[in-house]
Amino acid sequence: MIHPHCADAIADPDPIQVEPGVVCLRFEVMKVRSALGAVRHLVESGLVRRGDTLVDSSSGLYAHALALACHRYGMRCHIVGSTTVDRTLRLQLEILGATLEQVRPSADLKLDQNLRVHRVGELLLRNPRYHWMRQYHDGVHYLGYRGVAETVDADLPSGPLTIVGGVGTGASTGALATYLRRAGRDVELVGLQPFGSVTFGAEHTADPDMIIAGIGSSIEFRNVRHDLYDRMHWMAFPYARAGAIGLLRRSGVFAGLSSGAAYLVARHERALHPGRTVVFLAPDTGHRYVDAAYVGHEDVPAVDGLAPRVVGGVDELELPWSTLPLEQLARAAS
């Protein structure tokens, strides 16, 4: 198949069986799926016109995804970014025709996100023709994952599935489970969050190393549908790092921290329910995490033997890895 644009090519995942009964959905930039589906819908529905400016905030990956989607559909793109947008991405955004402004540096993730959202609000007041993509709040970003669900349904054996992935905005995991369930598949959805994320009530906890961006947030994401999830896991940086290194060592898949965390959860879920095929999402490659995760790999413990603490409520969450069973999930979301 010849793709009409680079965005279409990198939006497609590669299903890789990394262990018996455990499949990795490896993306180059998964958020391209969200951005392509959303921009396509906006154009086809007439909510935006070619040449209009689409704006949003991003710490990195969504900026790249939205810039590619805008390039694909002839739109202008403006990104309010954090200081984590590095030189490589800045150059790509510039050449793709997107404009970038970065907020002042902040060591506090919540402050950084609030600064970016506030700046977007200022831009919309000054430029009423701008369209705010609202990646954290608009369910339109679910639409792009219909094709991923069709790929999973066609390529994986028939039978019960367990989907594992970061909750984030809910678009990837929530949408994938929704479309597969509509297709008649028996699907359990297992979400993954960092300690400190507010989405499922872990804001009272903290990871002293770092909050794993992309799978949770210190601000509310309004497009997460809590009712879609069957179980939740919270994982700290050291275990996510061990998972990323273990995934590369055992399968050759070079991916980021959230992928490493999802790999550990997938192994755990498969051991608990060996009759189910477990599919976990690897949203990006490992290049951004070389210094943070991969340097010093020889001192990182093997993944065998790593297991979560099963808790009865979010008040019992404990680093480095906790999981909350189904019957307590409603309490966690309240």
mmCIF file of C-alpha atoms in Angstrom, residues 2-318:
data_model
loop_
_atom_site.group_PDB
_atom_site.id
_atom_site.type_symbol
_atom_site.label_atom_id
_atom_site.label_comp_id
_atom_site.label_asym_id
_atom_site.label_seq_id
_atom_site.Cartn_x
_atom_site.Cartn_y
_atom_site.Cartn_z
ATOM 1 C CA ILE A 2 1.321 3.448 -0.982
ATOM 2 C CA HIS A 3 0.350 6.084 1.563
ATOM 3 C CA PRO A 4 -0.752 9.517 0.316
ATOM 4 C CA HIS A 5 1.140 11.285 3.120
ATOM 5 C CA CYS A 6 3.780 10.519 5.731
ATOM 6 C CA ALA A 7 1.215 11.103 8.495
ATOM 7 C CA ASP A 8 -0.893 8.200 7.217
ATOM 8 C CA ALA A 9 2.135 5.907 7.199
ATOM 9 C CA ILE A 10 3.360 6.579 10.729
ATOM 10 C CA ALA A 11 -0.201 6.461 12.108
ATOM 11 C CA ASP A 12 -0.392 2.732 11.394
ATOM 12 C CA PRO A 13 0.815 0.444 14.219
ATOM 13 C CA ASP A 14 2.926 -2.674 13.823
ATOM 14 C CA PRO A 15 1.516 -5.635 15.828
ATOM 15 C CA ILE A 16 4.477 -7.584 17.256
ATOM 16 C CA GLN A 17 4.202 -10.732 19.358
ATOM 17 C CA VAL A 18 6.801 -10.152 22.052
ATOM 18 C CA GLU A 19 5.890 -13.164 24.215
ATOM 19 C CA PRO A 20 3.350 -15.983 23.964
ATOM 20 C CA GLY A 21 -0.057 -14.364 24.276
ATOM 21 C CA VAL A 22 1.399 -10.844 24.553
ATOM 22 C CA VAL A 23 1.253 -8.528 21.531
ATOM 23 C CA CYS A 24 2.818 -5.076 21.294
ATOM 24 C CA LEU A 25 1.086 -2.468 19.120
ATOM 25 C CA ARG A 26 4.172 -0.474 18.189
ATOM 26 C CA PHE A 27 3.656 3.075 16.915
ATOM 27 C CA GLU A 28 6.202 5.579 15.720
ATOM 28 C CA VAL A 29 4.021 8.484 16.904
ATOM 29 C CA MET A 30 0.658 7.211 18.149
ATOM 30 C CA LYS A 31 -0.872 10.670 18.618
ATOM 31 C CA VAL A 32 -0.837 11.127 14.853
ATOM 32 C CA ARG A 33 -3.868 8.825 14.968
ATOM 33 C CA SER A 34 -5.690 11.242 17.276
ATOM 34 C CA ALA A 35 -4.731 14.315 15.284
ATOM 35 C CA LEU A 36 -5.494 12.854 11.845
ATOM 36 C CA GLY A 37 -8.916 11.591 12.873
ATOM 37 C CA ALA A 38 -9.815 14.881 14.542
ATOM 38 C CA VAL A 39 -8.624 17.155 11.714
ATOM 39 C CA ARG A 40 -10.246 14.947 9.065
ATOM 40 C CA HIS A 41 -13.565 15.158 10.915
ATOM 41 C CA LEU A 42 -13.316 18.930 11.328
ATOM 42 C CA VAL A 43 -12.614 19.447 7.623
ATOM 43 C CA GLU A 44 -15.251 17.019 6.358
ATOM 44 C CA SER A 45 -17.919 18.421 8.691
ATOM 45 C CA GLY A 46 -17.160 22.010 7.651
ATOM 46 C CA LEU A 47 -16.202 23.126 11.157
ATOM 47 C CA VAL A 48 -12.879 24.373 9.753
ATOM 48 C CA ARG A 49 -11.763 25.307 6.268
ATOM 49 C CA ARG A 50 -8.475 24.791 4.477
ATOM 50 C CA GLY A 51 -6.087 27.527 5.550
ATOM 51 C CA ASP A 52 -7.625 27.987 9.008
ATOM 52 C CA THR A 53 -5.314 27.898 12.031
ATOM 53 C CA LEU A 54 -5.558 25.030 14.496
ATOM 54 C CA VAL A 55 -4.014 25.663 17.901
ATOM 55 C CA ASP A 56 -3.269 23.577 20.970
ATOM 56 C CA SER A 57 -0.762 23.108 23.769
ATOM 57 C CA SER A 58 1.694 20.221 23.853
ATOM 58 C CA SER A 59 4.744 18.923 25.643
ATOM 59 C CA GLY A 60 5.996 17.360 22.418
ATOM 60 C CA LEU A 61 4.334 14.417 20.706
ATOM 61 C CA TYR A 62 0.953 16.003 20.038
ATOM 62 C CA ALA A 63 2.719 19.030 18.565
ATOM 63 C CA HIS A 64 4.399 16.775 16.012
ATOM 64 C CA ALA A 65 1.145 14.908 15.360
ATOM 65 C CA LEU A 66 -0.952 18.045 14.855
ATOM 66 C CA ALA A 67 1.671 19.645 12.627
ATOM 67 C CA LEU A 68 1.662 16.555 10.396
ATOM 68 C CA ALA A 69 -2.145 16.428 10.292
ATOM 69 C CA CYS A 70 -2.323 20.128 9.390
ATOM 70 C CA HIS A 71 0.288 19.609 6.674
ATOM 71 C CA ARG A 72 -1.780 16.687 5.383
ATOM 72 C CA TYR A 73 -5.022 18.695 5.157
ATOM 73 C CA GLY A 74 -3.706 22.154 4.231
ATOM 74 C CA MET A 75 -4.248 23.807 7.608
ATOM 75 C CA ARG A 76 -2.127 26.248 9.577
ATOM 76 C CA CYS A 77 -0.813 25.038 12.928
ATOM 77 C CA HIS A 78 0.206 26.947 16.059
ATOM 78 C CA ILE A 79 1.606 25.167 19.112
ATOM 79 C CA VAL A 80 1.996 26.490 22.638
ATOM 80 C CA GLY A 81 4.726 24.206 23.884
ATOM 81 C CA SER A 82 6.609 23.445 27.056
ATOM 82 C CA THR A 83 10.369 23.590 27.320
ATOM 83 C CA THR A 84 10.482 19.817 26.673
ATOM 84 C CA VAL A 85 9.991 20.540 22.958
ATOM 85 C CA ASP A 86 13.558 19.898 21.842
ATOM 86 C CA ARG A 87 15.644 21.170 18.932
ATOM 87 C CA THR A 88 14.882 18.172 16.700
ATOM 88 C CA LEU A 89 11.140 18.714 17.016
ATOM 89 C CA ARG A 90 11.401 22.496 16.734
ATOM 90 C CA LEU A 91 13.150 22.147 13.390
ATOM 91 C CA GLN A 92 10.535 19.697 12.103
ATOM 92 C CA LEU A 93 7.690 22.001 13.159
ATOM 93 C CA GLU A 94 9.365 24.953 11.454
ATOM 94 C CA ILE A 95 9.869 23.117 8.165
ATOM 95 C CA LEU A 96 6.322 21.705 8.255
ATOM 96 C CA GLY A 97 5.050 25.290 8.473
ATOM 97 C CA ALA A 98 3.857 25.161 12.076
ATOM 98 C CA THR A 99 4.619 27.983 14.493
ATOM 99 C CA LEU A 100 5.751 27.341 18.052
ATOM 100 C CA GLU A 101 5.899 29.447 21.180
ATOM 101 C CA GLN A 102 7.174 28.017 24.429
ATOM 102 C CA VAL A 103 6.060 29.023 27.917
ATOM 103 C CA ARG A 104 8.564 29.934 30.582
ATOM 104 C CA PRO A 105 10.413 27.001 32.181
ATOM 105 C CA SER A 106 8.774 25.323 35.174
ATOM 106 C CA ALA A 107 9.787 22.315 37.256
ATOM 107 C CA ASP A 108 6.115 21.826 38.199
ATOM 108 C CA LEU A 109 4.136 19.837 35.601
ATOM 109 C CA LYS A 110 0.789 21.256 36.719
ATOM 110 C CA LEU A 111 2.071 24.827 36.488
ATOM 111 C CA ASP A 112 3.559 24.124 33.054
ATOM 112 C CA GLN A 113 0.240 22.742 31.752
ATOM 113 C CA ASN A 114 -1.744 25.609 33.274
ATOM 114 C CA LEU A 115 0.595 28.173 31.706
ATOM 115 C CA ARG A 116 0.162 26.594 28.295
ATOM 116 C CA VAL A 117 -3.641 26.400 28.537
ATOM 117 C CA HIS A 118 -3.815 30.015 29.748
ATOM 118 C CA ARG A 119 -1.742 31.139 26.767
ATOM 119 C CA VAL A 120 -4.055 29.265 24.382
ATOM 120 C CA GLY A 121 -6.967 31.174 25.909
ATOM 121 C CA GLU A 122 -5.223 34.476 25.234
ATOM 122 C CA LEU A 123 -4.621 33.513 21.616
ATOM 123 C CA LEU A 124 -8.264 32.567 21.076
ATOM 124 C CA LEU A 125 -9.441 35.946 22.428
ATOM 125 C CA ARG A 126 -7.138 37.775 20.030
ATOM 126 C CA ASN A 127 -7.794 35.446 17.084
ATOM 127 C CA PRO A 128 -11.448 34.284 17.084
ATOM 128 C CA ARG A 129 -10.904 32.382 13.820
ATOM 129 C CA TYR A 130 -8.413 30.045 15.486
ATOM 130 C CA HIS A 131 -9.780 26.589 16.296
ATOM 131 C CA TRP A 132 -8.677 25.105 19.626
ATOM 132 C CA MET A 133 -8.134 21.350 19.230
ATOM 133 C CA ARG A 134 -8.584 20.662 22.979
ATOM 134 C CA GLN A 135 -6.670 17.403 22.934
ATOM 135 C CA TYR A 136 -7.294 17.038 26.678
ATOM 136 C CA HIS A 137 -11.047 17.511 26.520
ATOM 137 C CA ASP A 138 -12.604 16.859 23.098
ATOM 138 C CA GLY A 139 -13.861 13.350 22.315
ATOM 139 C CA VAL A 140 -13.242 14.008 18.618
ATOM 140 C CA HIS A 141 -9.775 12.543 19.174
ATOM 141 C CA TYR A 142 -11.326 9.094 19.656
ATOM 142 C CA LEU A 143 -12.267 8.913 15.962
ATOM 143 C CA GLY A 144 -8.787 8.183 14.651
ATOM 144 C CA TYR A 145 -8.542 4.849 16.465
ATOM 145 C CA ARG A 146 -11.329 3.140 14.554
ATOM 146 C CA GLY A 147 -8.788 1.925 11.998
ATOM 147 C CA VAL A 148 -6.484 0.609 14.742
ATOM 148 C CA ALA A 149 -9.372 -1.385 16.192
ATOM 149 C CA GLU A 150 -10.089 -2.843 12.753
ATOM 150 C CA THR A 151 -6.431 -3.874 12.422
ATOM 151 C CA VAL A 152 -6.437 -5.542 15.844
ATOM 152 C CA ASP A 153 -9.724 -7.319 15.141
ATOM 153 C CA ALA A 154 -8.461 -8.628 11.794
ATOM 154 C CA ASP A 155 -4.896 -9.564 12.736
ATOM 155 C CA LEU A 156 -5.272 -11.082 16.202
ATOM 156 C CA PRO A 157 -6.762 -14.519 16.895
ATOM 157 C CA SER A 158 -10.432 -14.669 17.732
ATOM 158 C CA GLY A 159 -11.124 -14.912 21.425
ATOM 159 C CA PRO A 160 -11.015 -12.679 24.479
ATOM 160 C CA LEU A 161 -8.654 -9.698 24.452
ATOM 161 C CA THR A 162 -7.130 -7.579 27.176
ATOM 162 C CA ILE A 163 -6.050 -4.095 26.070
ATOM 163 C CA VAL A 164 -3.329 -2.431 28.165
ATOM 164 C CA GLY A 165 -2.187 1.140 27.773
ATOM 165 C CA GLY A 166 -1.788 4.568 29.265
ATOM 166 C CA VAL A 167 -5.011 6.391 30.037
ATOM 167 C CA GLY A 168 -3.759 9.825 29.021
ATOM 168 C CA THR A 169 -6.648 11.681 27.409
ATOM 169 C CA GLY A 170 -8.574 8.424 27.029
ATOM 170 C CA ALA A 171 -8.473 8.592 23.250
ATOM 171 C CA SER A 172 -6.159 5.679 22.523
ATOM 172 C CA THR A 173 -7.152 3.027 25.050
ATOM 173 C CA GLY A 174 -10.753 4.126 25.503
ATOM 174 C CA ALA A 175 -11.443 4.399 21.793
ATOM 175 C CA LEU A 176 -9.711 1.116 20.962
ATOM 176 C CA ALA A 177 -11.786 -0.789 23.517
ATOM 177 C CA THR A 178 -14.984 0.955 22.393
ATOM 178 C CA TYR A 179 -14.589 0.073 18.724
ATOM 179 C CA LEU A 180 -13.532 -3.514 19.464
ATOM 180 C CA ARG A 181 -16.494 -4.046 21.775
ATOM 181 C CA ARG A 182 -18.809 -2.669 19.082
ATOM 182 C CA ALA A 183 -17.305 -5.250 16.713
ATOM 183 C CA GLY A 184 -18.360 -7.990 19.131
ATOM 184 C CA ARG A 185 -15.010 -8.758 20.727
ATOM 185 C CA ASP A 186 -14.753 -9.745 24.399
ATOM 186 C CA VAL A 187 -12.490 -6.942 25.622
ATOM 187 C CA GLU A 188 -11.159 -6.054 29.040
ATOM 188 C CA LEU A 189 -9.559 -2.616 29.265
ATOM 189 C CA VAL A 190 -6.684 -2.161 31.701
ATOM 190 C CA GLY A 191 -5.496 1.405 32.179
ATOM 191 C CA LEU A 192 -2.089 2.650 33.235
ATOM 192 C CA GLN A 193 -1.396 5.850 35.181
ATOM 193 C CA PRO A 194 1.617 7.495 36.824
ATOM 194 C CA PHE A 195 1.562 8.282 40.516
ATOM 195 C CA GLY A 196 0.376 11.851 40.971
ATOM 196 C CA SER A 197 -2.217 11.747 38.193
ATOM 197 C CA VAL A 198 -5.639 13.156 39.083
ATOM 198 C CA THR A 199 -7.663 11.151 36.529
ATOM 199 C CA PHE A 200 -8.336 8.176 38.788
ATOM 200 C CA GLY A 201 -7.678 9.820 42.111
ATOM 201 C CA ALA A 202 -3.932 9.459 42.690
ATOM 202 C CA GLU A 203 -3.123 13.159 43.054
ATOM 203 C CA HIS A 204 -2.191 12.607 46.723
ATOM 204 C CA THR A 205 0.739 10.421 45.649
ATOM 205 C CA ALA A 206 3.989 11.477 43.987
ATOM 206 C CA ASP A 207 6.827 9.888 42.060
ATOM 207 C CA PRO A 208 10.099 11.392 43.354
ATOM 208 C CA ASP A 209 11.854 10.660 40.069
ATOM 209 C CA MET A 210 9.396 11.972 37.463
ATOM 210 C CA ILE A 211 5.776 11.789 36.374
ATOM 211 C CA ILE A 212 5.598 9.780 33.153
ATOM 212 C CA ALA A 213 4.087 12.264 30.716
ATOM 213 C CA GLY A 214 1.378 11.196 28.313
ATOM 214 C CA ILE A 215 -0.329 8.528 30.411
ATOM 215 C CA GLY A 216 -1.647 10.805 33.140
ATOM 216 C CA SER A 217 -1.776 14.377 34.286
ATOM 217 C CA SER A 218 -1.818 16.700 37.246
ATOM 218 C CA ILE A 219 -4.802 18.491 35.657
ATOM 219 C CA GLU A 220 -8.211 17.076 34.775
ATOM 220 C CA PHE A 221 -8.709 15.547 31.318
ATOM 221 C CA ARG A 222 -12.411 15.738 30.492
ATOM 222 C CA ASN A 223 -12.432 13.302 27.563
ATOM 223 C CA VAL A 224 -11.588 10.258 29.730
ATOM 224 C CA ARG A 225 -14.557 7.900 30.044
ATOM 225 C CA HIS A 226 -13.985 6.197 33.381
ATOM 226 C CA ASP A 227 -16.667 3.581 32.802
ATOM 227 C CA LEU A 228 -14.721 1.996 29.933
ATOM 228 C CA TYR A 229 -11.923 0.691 32.193
ATOM 229 C CA ASP A 230 -11.974 -2.616 34.067
ATOM 230 C CA ARG A 231 -8.758 -2.316 36.090
ATOM 231 C CA MET A 232 -6.172 0.333 36.787
ATOM 232 C CA HIS A 233 -2.429 0.192 37.421
ATOM 233 C CA TRP A 234 -0.150 2.949 38.718
ATOM 234 C CA MET A 235 3.590 2.691 38.103
ATOM 235 C CA ALA A 236 6.637 4.718 39.097
ATOM 236 C CA PHE A 237 9.638 5.615 36.973
ATOM 237 C CA PRO A 238 12.092 2.876 38.118
ATOM 238 C CA TYR A 239 9.735 0.054 37.131
ATOM 239 C CA ALA A 240 8.717 1.735 33.868
ATOM 240 C CA ARG A 241 12.416 2.104 33.077
ATOM 241 C CA ALA A 242 13.036 -1.566 33.852
ATOM 242 C CA GLY A 243 10.109 -2.462 31.603
ATOM 243 C CA ALA A 244 11.407 -0.391 28.685
ATOM 244 C CA ILE A 245 14.864 -1.950 28.934
ATOM 245 C CA GLY A 246 13.393 -5.429 29.390
ATOM 246 C CA LEU A 247 11.169 -4.944 26.333
ATOM 247 C CA LEU A 248 14.146 -3.950 24.183
ATOM 248 C CA ARG A 249 16.331 -6.745 25.537
ATOM 249 C CA ARG A 250 13.727 -9.485 24.989
ATOM 250 C CA SER A 251 11.972 -8.355 21.815
ATOM 251 C CA GLY A 252 14.059 -5.685 20.102
ATOM 252 C CA VAL A 253 11.277 -3.103 20.490
ATOM 253 C CA PHE A 254 12.855 0.266 21.312
ATOM 254 C CA ALA A 255 10.135 2.321 22.978
ATOM 255 C CA GLY A 256 9.441 4.927 25.652
ATOM 256 C CA LEU A 257 8.734 4.802 29.356
ATOM 257 C CA SER A 258 4.969 4.388 29.062
ATOM 258 C CA SER A 259 5.598 1.434 26.734
ATOM 259 C CA GLY A 260 7.887 -0.142 29.319
ATOM 260 C CA ALA A 261 5.241 0.292 31.997
ATOM 261 C CA ALA A 262 2.556 -1.172 29.711
ATOM 262 C CA TYR A 263 4.802 -4.146 28.981
ATOM 263 C CA LEU A 264 5.094 -4.972 32.681
ATOM 264 C CA VAL A 265 1.331 -4.660 33.136
ATOM 265 C CA ALA A 266 0.698 -6.828 30.065
ATOM 266 C CA ARG A 267 2.963 -9.585 31.428
ATOM 267 C CA HIS A 268 1.162 -9.429 34.762
ATOM 268 C CA GLU A 269 -2.294 -9.543 33.161
ATOM 269 C CA ARG A 270 -1.337 -12.463 30.929
ATOM 270 C CA ALA A 271 -0.073 -14.445 33.936
ATOM 271 C CA LEU A 272 -3.359 -13.819 35.761
ATOM 272 C CA HIS A 273 -5.550 -14.662 32.752
ATOM 273 C CA PRO A 274 -3.621 -17.037 30.442
ATOM 274 C CA GLY A 275 -6.671 -17.640 28.264
ATOM 275 C CA ARG A 276 -6.735 -14.056 27.048
ATOM 276 C CA THR A 277 -4.529 -12.426 24.403
ATOM 277 C CA VAL A 278 -3.022 -9.285 25.914
ATOM 278 C CA VAL A 279 -2.350 -6.326 23.624
ATOM 279 C CA PHE A 280 -0.353 -3.381 24.950
ATOM 280 C CA LEU A 281 0.262 -0.009 23.325
ATOM 281 C CA ALA A 282 3.752 1.348 22.659
ATOM 282 C CA PRO A 283 2.966 4.971 21.715
ATOM 283 C CA ASP A 284 6.405 6.173 20.605
ATOM 284 C CA THR A 285 10.001 5.140 20.078
ATOM 285 C CA GLY A 286 12.701 5.282 22.731
ATOM 286 C CA HIS A 287 14.794 8.065 21.240
ATOM 287 C CA ARG A 288 13.513 10.774 23.603
ATOM 288 C CA TYR A 289 14.328 8.588 26.612
ATOM 289 C CA VAL A 290 17.926 7.599 25.921
ATOM 290 C CA ASP A 291 19.434 9.701 28.713
ATOM 291 C CA ALA A 292 16.508 9.391 31.140
ATOM 292 C CA ALA A 293 15.964 5.650 30.825
ATOM 293 C CA TYR A 294 18.476 3.733 28.762
ATOM 294 C CA VAL A 295 21.821 5.093 29.931
ATOM 295 C CA GLY A 296 22.997 2.890 32.788
ATOM 296 C CA HIS A 297 20.854 -0.042 31.674
ATOM 297 C CA GLU A 298 23.345 -2.531 33.070
ATOM 298 C CA ASP A 299 22.334 -1.518 36.608
ATOM 299 C CA VAL A 300 18.576 -1.841 36.065
ATOM 300 C CA PRO A 301 16.951 -4.984 37.547
ATOM 301 C CA ALA A 302 15.370 -7.618 35.317
ATOM 302 C CA VAL A 303 11.592 -7.578 34.921
ATOM 303 C CA ASP A 304 11.114 -11.114 36.221
ATOM 304 C CA GLY A 305 9.778 -10.964 39.741
ATOM 305 C CA LEU A 306 8.403 -7.416 39.479
ATOM 306 C CA ALA A 307 4.761 -7.395 40.547
ATOM 307 C CA PRO A 308 2.167 -4.877 41.725
ATOM 308 C CA ARG A 309 0.667 -4.404 45.150
ATOM 309 C CA VAL A 310 -3.077 -5.095 44.965
ATOM 310 C CA VAL A 311 -4.930 -2.340 46.820
ATOM 311 C CA GLY A 312 -8.520 -1.890 47.912
ATOM 312 C CA GLY A 313 -8.738 1.834 47.188
ATOM 313 C CA VAL A 314 -6.696 4.802 46.029
ATOM 314 C CA ASP A 315 -5.928 5.699 49.644
ATOM 315 C CA GLU A 316 -3.776 2.546 49.748
ATOM 316 C CA LEU A 317 -1.683 3.296 46.647
ATOM 317 C CA GLU A 318 1.997 2.645 47.157
#
